[in-house]
């Protein structure tokens, strides 16, 4: 068995999760990558990591489903003797619309994935951590509210921010730190799922830095918060949003 530290990344097969998986691998972490449906991308990330001589493992599960989350962590137990870092990264958004057009099915799907999923994964991770770190991937949307686009998604990230603050206090005595990053306008597939693949380019001129962000730039902030460099930081947030 490897004696490397272990990171578990939900939604680690694509976008910010994939960049985070590769960055932790470069820092000597064995990496467990969860995905929901895109097995091909998850396996590609694992292959790249294994080329570095680092162990990588992929597990399919819908983080919104409690039984699947339990089964996923049970599989993790067979693969890794320890868990040092959880990155609660998996999330979804749906096409832009005002509240007047939203129905309960849509709202509940967003909240189940983005909020309940993060709660369930944190719960299972904490059971396995002897000192550790959780980084929640929130969004600048928790501050802007995303009017006329995705109030549901933005509110789910507001819940994740509050969860970060409360959980940090709840598990501080176990030497587990809990922090969050709040990305904004990063080039990933998520905007396509939100119904506007070109959204970052449309809005980038409104950002003080005048450009969209890259997944690697978010991964750096996630890694910093998880690392010993941030050893006295808990219940905190890093905005990775170009100044907005
Ligand atoms: P992405 O490229 O669309 O990737 C999302 C990942 O989440 C995928 O790997 C997907 O799995 C996984 N996923 C979605 N629902 C899941 C579920 N129910 N169970 C398990 N995995 C699930 O998006 P991204 O932009 O990298 O987003 C990563 C995080 O950054 C999210 O929390 C998002 O809210 C946040 N964020 C992104 C931006 C941005 O501009 N891109 C801005 C602010 C915040 P599959 O690969 O199997 O589909």
Short mmCIF file of C-alpha atoms in Angstrom, two decimals, residues 10 12-13 17-18 36 47 50 67 71-72 75-76 82 85 89 107 143 148 159 190 196 203 231-232 236:
data_model
loop_
_atom_site.label_atom_id
_atom_site.label_comp_id
_atom_site.label_asym_id
_atom_site.label_seq_id
_atom_site.Cartn_x
_atom_site.Cartn_y
_atom_site.Cartn_z
CA UNK A 10 -15.94 14.78 -6.56
CA UNK A 12 -12.82 15.13 -10.82
CA UNK A 13 -13.03 13.95 -14.42
CA UNK A 17 -12.00 18.96 -10.73
CA UNK A 18 -9.68 17.45 -13.35
CA UNK A 36 -21.24 10.86 -12.52
CA UNK A 47 -4.11 7.78 -16.92
CA UNK A 50 -0.46 7.35 -13.37
CA UNK A 67 -26.76 5.12 -0.99
CA UNK A 71 -21.08 2.78 -1.55
CA UNK A 72 -18.53 5.12 -3.12
CA UNK A 75 -15.01 1.45 -2.36
CA UNK A 76 -12.54 4.16 -1.40
CA UNK A 82 -6.40 6.94 4.70
CA UNK A 85 -8.35 15.88 1.66
CA UNK A 89 -16.31 20.03 -6.45
CA UNK A 107 -34.81 23.43 -8.11
CA UNK A 143 -22.51 36.81 -3.85
CA UNK A 148 -32.55 36.01 -14.50
CA UNK A 159 -25.89 27.29 1.16
CA UNK A 190 -20.41 24.03 -17.19
CA UNK A 196 -24.62 29.41 -23.08
CA UNK A 203 -18.94 38.63 -20.04
CA UNK A 231 -2.61 25.50 8.38
CA UNK A 232 -4.26 28.26 10.45
CA UNK A 236 -12.42 30.99 4.95
#
